[in-house]
Amino acid sequence: SGSSRGIGLLTSSSVAGDINNSGTINGGIAIGNGSSVTGSITNNLGGTIASAGTGSTSAAISLTGISSVGSITNNGAILGNGYGIHLAGAITTSQGILSNRVTGSITNSGTISGNSAGIFLNSGSNIGGNIANSGTINNGLGGIVLANGSSVTGSITNNAAGVISGNIDGIALSGSSVAVDIDNSGTISGNSNGIILNAGGSIGGNI
């Protein structure tokens, strides 16, 4: 635990294996400035990862500055004052636009919540696999929000007993895309919209 970060990987730092939690990480997990976790971040049943800050952008798990993680699996609680999971930031290089990435999938059977968004992808961030939920993803504004050219290469799947909800939108794609399907067998809800696409948001397959 820490007043600023529980676990911080900054400035081209790396973990070749996994980050596993069955206890409590106060201050969250921050991966930034070209850092990476090759394996997975796994929050086991009974585990809690909580952000330290009180601001609207404070996240329990954050990837910024062109960073990556193999996958994120949550069976416990990921609690952010701003965001549960936040991927944000891109830079333009001679190799093109580089952004933050989960190379595999985000899988949730616990709780992911934040006052701004449960899961928030911004500025061209990418999930290379799927978002699969059989727990609860909720927040004050939107459960899952993709904005400004962000993408999910696979599908968003909400399984039976899964809940994705927000005070405004359950799932929002703003200028962003899901390459395959949004598949729901549980509950997706928002006070304004269950699922909303705007500013050129797209789904490659079915709802």
mmCIF file of C-alpha atoms in Angstrom:
data_model
loop_
_atom_site.group_PDB
_atom_site.id
_atom_site.type_symbol
_atom_site.label_atom_id
_atom_site.label_comp_id
_atom_site.label_asym_id
_atom_site.label_seq_id
_atom_site.Cartn_x
_atom_site.Cartn_y
_atom_site.Cartn_z
ATOM 1 C CA SER A 1 0.000 0.000 0.000
ATOM 2 C CA GLY A 2 1.040 3.581 -0.583
ATOM 3 C CA SER A 3 -0.374 7.091 -0.323
ATOM 4 C CA SER A 4 0.414 7.669 -4.009
ATOM 5 C CA ARG A 5 0.562 4.186 -5.602
ATOM 6 C CA GLY A 6 0.217 0.671 -4.301
ATOM 7 C CA ILE A 7 2.316 -0.690 -7.199
ATOM 8 C CA GLY A 8 3.943 1.625 -9.728
ATOM 9 C CA LEU A 9 5.842 0.738 -12.905
ATOM 10 C CA LEU A 10 7.210 3.926 -14.409
ATOM 11 C CA THR A 11 9.622 4.917 -17.191
ATOM 12 C CA SER A 12 10.215 1.785 -19.274
ATOM 13 C CA SER A 13 9.952 -0.619 -16.320
ATOM 14 C CA SER A 14 8.732 -4.187 -16.717
ATOM 15 C CA VAL A 15 7.421 -7.283 -14.988
ATOM 16 C CA ALA A 16 8.101 -10.390 -17.093
ATOM 17 C CA GLY A 17 5.550 -12.480 -15.200
ATOM 18 C CA ASP A 18 2.295 -11.605 -13.416
ATOM 19 C CA ILE A 19 0.898 -9.375 -10.690
ATOM 20 C CA ASN A 20 -1.317 -11.491 -8.404
ATOM 21 C CA ASN A 21 -3.355 -10.095 -5.526
ATOM 22 C CA SER A 22 -5.409 -11.867 -2.862
ATOM 23 C CA GLY A 23 -5.158 -9.124 -0.254
ATOM 24 C CA THR A 24 -5.544 -5.352 -0.444
ATOM 25 C CA ILE A 25 -3.630 -2.927 -2.662
ATOM 26 C CA ASN A 26 -4.372 0.650 -1.628
ATOM 27 C CA GLY A 27 -3.149 3.244 -4.088
ATOM 28 C CA GLY A 28 -3.927 1.046 -7.072
ATOM 29 C CA ILE A 29 -1.649 -0.223 -9.821
ATOM 30 C CA ALA A 30 -0.138 2.387 -12.150
ATOM 31 C CA ILE A 31 1.730 1.358 -15.301
ATOM 32 C CA GLY A 32 3.162 4.275 -17.248
ATOM 33 C CA ASN A 33 5.729 5.760 -19.603
ATOM 34 C CA GLY A 34 6.393 2.711 -21.756
ATOM 35 C CA SER A 35 6.238 0.152 -18.942
ATOM 36 C CA SER A 36 4.737 -3.327 -19.236
ATOM 37 C CA VAL A 37 3.484 -6.438 -17.493
ATOM 38 C CA THR A 38 4.005 -9.344 -19.896
ATOM 39 C CA GLY A 39 1.672 -11.674 -18.045
ATOM 40 C CA SER A 40 -1.571 -10.834 -16.270
ATOM 41 C CA ILE A 41 -2.890 -8.662 -13.486
ATOM 42 C CA THR A 42 -5.066 -11.034 -11.459
ATOM 43 C CA ASN A 43 -7.188 -9.907 -8.528
ATOM 44 C CA ASN A 44 -8.389 -13.057 -6.804
ATOM 45 C CA LEU A 45 -11.600 -13.694 -4.854
ATOM 46 C CA GLY A 46 -11.435 -11.607 -1.672
ATOM 47 C CA GLY A 47 -8.799 -9.296 -3.123
ATOM 48 C CA THR A 48 -9.230 -5.524 -3.382
ATOM 49 C CA ILE A 49 -7.399 -3.033 -5.589
ATOM 50 C CA ALA A 50 -8.395 0.534 -4.706
ATOM 51 C CA SER A 51 -7.228 3.919 -5.959
ATOM 52 C CA ALA A 52 -5.699 6.401 -3.539
ATOM 53 C CA GLY A 53 -6.805 9.743 -4.981
ATOM 54 C CA THR A 54 -10.157 11.416 -4.617
ATOM 55 C CA GLY A 55 -10.190 13.064 -8.058
ATOM 56 C CA SER A 56 -12.416 12.131 -10.974
ATOM 57 C CA THR A 57 -9.431 10.693 -12.908
ATOM 58 C CA SER A 58 -8.061 8.540 -10.092
ATOM 59 C CA ALA A 59 -7.990 4.873 -11.174
ATOM 60 C CA ALA A 60 -7.536 1.547 -9.397
ATOM 61 C CA ILE A 61 -5.641 0.189 -12.428
ATOM 62 C CA SER A 62 -4.221 2.672 -14.928
ATOM 63 C CA LEU A 63 -2.160 2.382 -18.110
ATOM 64 C CA THR A 64 -0.743 5.653 -19.404
ATOM 65 C CA GLY A 65 2.124 6.803 -21.597
ATOM 66 C CA ILE A 66 2.114 3.896 -24.078
ATOM 67 C CA SER A 67 2.138 0.997 -21.642
ATOM 68 C CA SER A 68 0.807 -2.553 -21.820
ATOM 69 C CA VAL A 69 -0.368 -5.564 -19.846
ATOM 70 C CA GLY A 70 -1.058 -9.088 -21.095
ATOM 71 C CA SER A 71 -4.515 -9.446 -19.515
ATOM 72 C CA ILE A 72 -6.589 -8.341 -16.530
ATOM 73 C CA THR A 73 -8.677 -10.860 -14.556
ATOM 74 C CA ASN A 74 -10.801 -9.781 -11.615
ATOM 75 C CA ASN A 75 -12.584 -12.091 -9.188
ATOM 76 C CA GLY A 76 -12.564 -9.594 -6.308
ATOM 77 C CA ALA A 77 -13.079 -5.822 -6.167
ATOM 78 C CA ILE A 78 -11.425 -3.143 -8.315
ATOM 79 C CA LEU A 79 -12.554 0.209 -6.919
ATOM 80 C CA GLY A 80 -11.565 3.589 -8.330
ATOM 81 C CA ASN A 81 -12.625 7.035 -7.171
ATOM 82 C CA GLY A 82 -12.583 7.988 -10.840
ATOM 83 C CA TYR A 83 -12.181 4.793 -12.852
ATOM 84 C CA GLY A 84 -11.924 1.113 -12.018
ATOM 85 C CA ILE A 85 -9.687 0.432 -15.048
ATOM 86 C CA HIS A 86 -8.354 3.333 -17.148
ATOM 87 C CA LEU A 87 -6.327 3.212 -20.383
ATOM 88 C CA ALA A 88 -5.447 6.654 -21.725
ATOM 89 C CA GLY A 89 -2.902 8.487 -23.826
ATOM 90 C CA ALA A 90 -1.329 8.086 -27.263
ATOM 91 C CA ILE A 91 1.698 9.526 -29.043
ATOM 92 C CA THR A 92 2.532 9.957 -32.725
ATOM 93 C CA THR A 93 5.922 8.565 -33.785
ATOM 94 C CA SER A 94 7.676 7.675 -37.029
ATOM 95 C CA GLN A 95 6.135 4.218 -36.548
ATOM 96 C CA GLY A 96 2.613 5.649 -36.380
ATOM 97 C CA ILE A 97 0.309 6.297 -33.450
ATOM 98 C CA LEU A 98 1.212 4.272 -30.355
ATOM 99 C CA SER A 99 -1.273 3.797 -27.526
ATOM 100 C CA ASN A 100 -1.886 1.845 -24.345
ATOM 101 C CA ARG A 101 -2.920 -1.760 -24.741
ATOM 102 C CA VAL A 102 -4.222 -4.846 -22.997
ATOM 103 C CA THR A 103 -2.876 -7.427 -25.425
ATOM 104 C CA GLY A 104 -5.325 -10.108 -24.249
ATOM 105 C CA SER A 105 -8.692 -9.765 -22.504
ATOM 106 C CA ILE A 106 -10.315 -8.156 -19.485
ATOM 107 C CA THR A 107 -12.332 -10.796 -17.606
ATOM 108 C CA ASN A 108 -14.517 -9.902 -14.624
ATOM 109 C CA SER A 109 -16.494 -12.080 -12.231
ATOM 110 C CA GLY A 110 -16.239 -9.665 -9.302
ATOM 111 C CA THR A 111 -16.847 -5.917 -9.099
ATOM 112 C CA ILE A 112 -15.249 -3.143 -11.141
ATOM 113 C CA SER A 113 -16.482 0.334 -10.278
ATOM 114 C CA GLY A 114 -15.593 4.015 -10.421
ATOM 115 C CA ASN A 115 -17.393 7.311 -10.012
ATOM 116 C CA SER A 116 -16.641 8.250 -13.639
ATOM 117 C CA ALA A 117 -16.476 4.844 -15.378
ATOM 118 C CA GLY A 118 -16.013 1.206 -14.493
ATOM 119 C CA ILE A 119 -13.781 0.571 -17.535
ATOM 120 C CA PHE A 120 -12.627 3.595 -19.571
ATOM 121 C CA LEU A 121 -10.544 3.465 -22.763
ATOM 122 C CA ASN A 122 -9.468 6.786 -24.249
ATOM 123 C CA SER A 123 -7.147 8.244 -26.907
ATOM 124 C CA GLY A 124 -6.794 5.213 -29.166
ATOM 125 C CA SER A 125 -6.306 2.641 -26.398
ATOM 126 C CA ASN A 126 -6.900 -0.992 -27.347
ATOM 127 C CA ILE A 127 -7.939 -4.317 -25.877
ATOM 128 C CA GLY A 128 -6.558 -7.041 -28.132
ATOM 129 C CA GLY A 129 -9.023 -9.686 -26.944
ATOM 130 C CA ASN A 130 -12.444 -9.376 -25.300
ATOM 131 C CA ILE A 131 -14.187 -7.787 -22.359
ATOM 132 C CA ALA A 132 -16.063 -10.649 -20.656
ATOM 133 C CA ASN A 133 -18.271 -9.939 -17.637
ATOM 134 C CA SER A 134 -20.146 -12.262 -15.311
ATOM 135 C CA GLY A 135 -19.952 -9.925 -12.306
ATOM 136 C CA THR A 136 -20.701 -6.218 -11.908
ATOM 137 C CA ILE A 137 -19.231 -3.279 -13.824
ATOM 138 C CA ASN A 138 -20.767 0.011 -12.766
ATOM 139 C CA ASN A 139 -20.146 3.671 -12.053
ATOM 140 C CA GLY A 140 -21.626 7.128 -11.826
ATOM 141 C CA LEU A 141 -21.575 7.846 -15.584
ATOM 142 C CA GLY A 142 -20.976 4.755 -17.741
ATOM 143 C CA GLY A 143 -20.196 1.123 -17.033
ATOM 144 C CA ILE A 144 -17.889 0.602 -20.040
ATOM 145 C CA VAL A 145 -16.834 3.678 -22.040
ATOM 146 C CA LEU A 146 -14.663 3.748 -25.183
ATOM 147 C CA ALA A 147 -13.751 7.201 -26.470
ATOM 148 C CA ASN A 148 -11.626 8.981 -29.061
ATOM 149 C CA GLY A 149 -10.582 6.153 -31.361
ATOM 150 C CA SER A 150 -10.292 3.380 -28.776
ATOM 151 C CA SER A 151 -11.127 -0.208 -29.675
ATOM 152 C CA VAL A 152 -11.849 -3.752 -28.590
ATOM 153 C CA THR A 153 -10.481 -6.211 -31.160
ATOM 154 C CA GLY A 154 -12.839 -8.963 -30.000
ATOM 155 C CA SER A 155 -16.271 -8.731 -28.350
ATOM 156 C CA ILE A 156 -17.908 -7.328 -25.240
ATOM 157 C CA THR A 157 -19.771 -10.240 -23.646
ATOM 158 C CA ASN A 158 -22.068 -9.851 -20.648
ATOM 159 C CA ASN A 159 -22.905 -13.319 -19.389
ATOM 160 C CA ALA A 160 -25.947 -14.472 -17.422
ATOM 161 C CA ALA A 161 -25.955 -12.795 -13.976
ATOM 162 C CA GLY A 162 -23.590 -10.142 -15.328
ATOM 163 C CA VAL A 163 -24.499 -6.482 -14.746
ATOM 164 C CA ILE A 164 -23.080 -3.525 -16.682
ATOM 165 C CA SER A 165 -24.666 -0.258 -15.576
ATOM 166 C CA GLY A 166 -24.172 3.482 -15.327
ATOM 167 C CA ASN A 167 -26.144 6.498 -14.229
ATOM 168 C CA ILE A 168 -25.994 7.700 -17.846
ATOM 169 C CA ASP A 169 -24.952 4.782 -20.104
ATOM 170 C CA GLY A 170 -24.340 1.079 -19.629
ATOM 171 C CA ILE A 171 -21.945 0.836 -22.605
ATOM 172 C CA ALA A 172 -20.876 3.881 -24.655
ATOM 173 C CA LEU A 173 -18.811 3.896 -27.867
ATOM 174 C CA SER A 174 -17.865 7.461 -28.784
ATOM 175 C CA GLY A 175 -15.781 7.550 -31.958
ATOM 176 C CA SER A 176 -14.606 4.064 -31.008
ATOM 177 C CA SER A 177 -15.215 0.469 -32.048
ATOM 178 C CA VAL A 178 -15.906 -3.110 -31.041
ATOM 179 C CA ALA A 179 -14.678 -5.284 -33.901
ATOM 180 C CA VAL A 180 -17.001 -8.257 -33.340
ATOM 181 C CA ASP A 181 -20.161 -8.317 -31.157
ATOM 182 C CA ILE A 182 -21.762 -6.918 -28.046
ATOM 183 C CA ASP A 183 -23.427 -10.053 -26.678
ATOM 184 C CA ASN A 184 -25.722 -9.807 -23.661
ATOM 185 C CA SER A 185 -27.282 -12.563 -21.548
ATOM 186 C CA GLY A 186 -27.433 -10.495 -18.355
ATOM 187 C CA THR A 187 -28.312 -6.853 -17.652
ATOM 188 C CA ILE A 188 -26.976 -3.766 -19.436
ATOM 189 C CA SER A 189 -28.632 -0.575 -18.216
ATOM 190 C CA GLY A 190 -28.303 3.187 -17.920
ATOM 191 C CA ASN A 191 -30.623 5.975 -16.922
ATOM 192 C CA SER A 192 -30.219 7.418 -20.440
ATOM 193 C CA ASN A 193 -29.013 4.505 -22.593
ATOM 194 C CA GLY A 194 -28.253 0.846 -22.166
ATOM 195 C CA ILE A 195 -25.936 0.869 -25.199
ATOM 196 C CA ILE A 196 -25.110 4.081 -27.100
ATOM 197 C CA LEU A 197 -22.970 4.666 -30.202
ATOM 198 C CA ASN A 198 -22.112 8.207 -31.255
ATOM 199 C CA ALA A 199 -19.485 10.247 -33.133
ATOM 200 C CA GLY A 200 -18.904 7.385 -35.563
ATOM 201 C CA GLY A 201 -18.861 4.593 -32.989
ATOM 202 C CA SER A 202 -19.153 1.155 -34.563
ATOM 203 C CA ILE A 203 -19.736 -2.533 -33.913
ATOM 204 C CA GLY A 204 -18.382 -4.930 -36.541
ATOM 205 C CA GLY A 205 -20.870 -7.678 -35.792
ATOM 206 C CA ASN A 206 -24.108 -7.946 -33.848
ATOM 207 C CA ILE A 207 -25.847 -6.701 -30.731
#
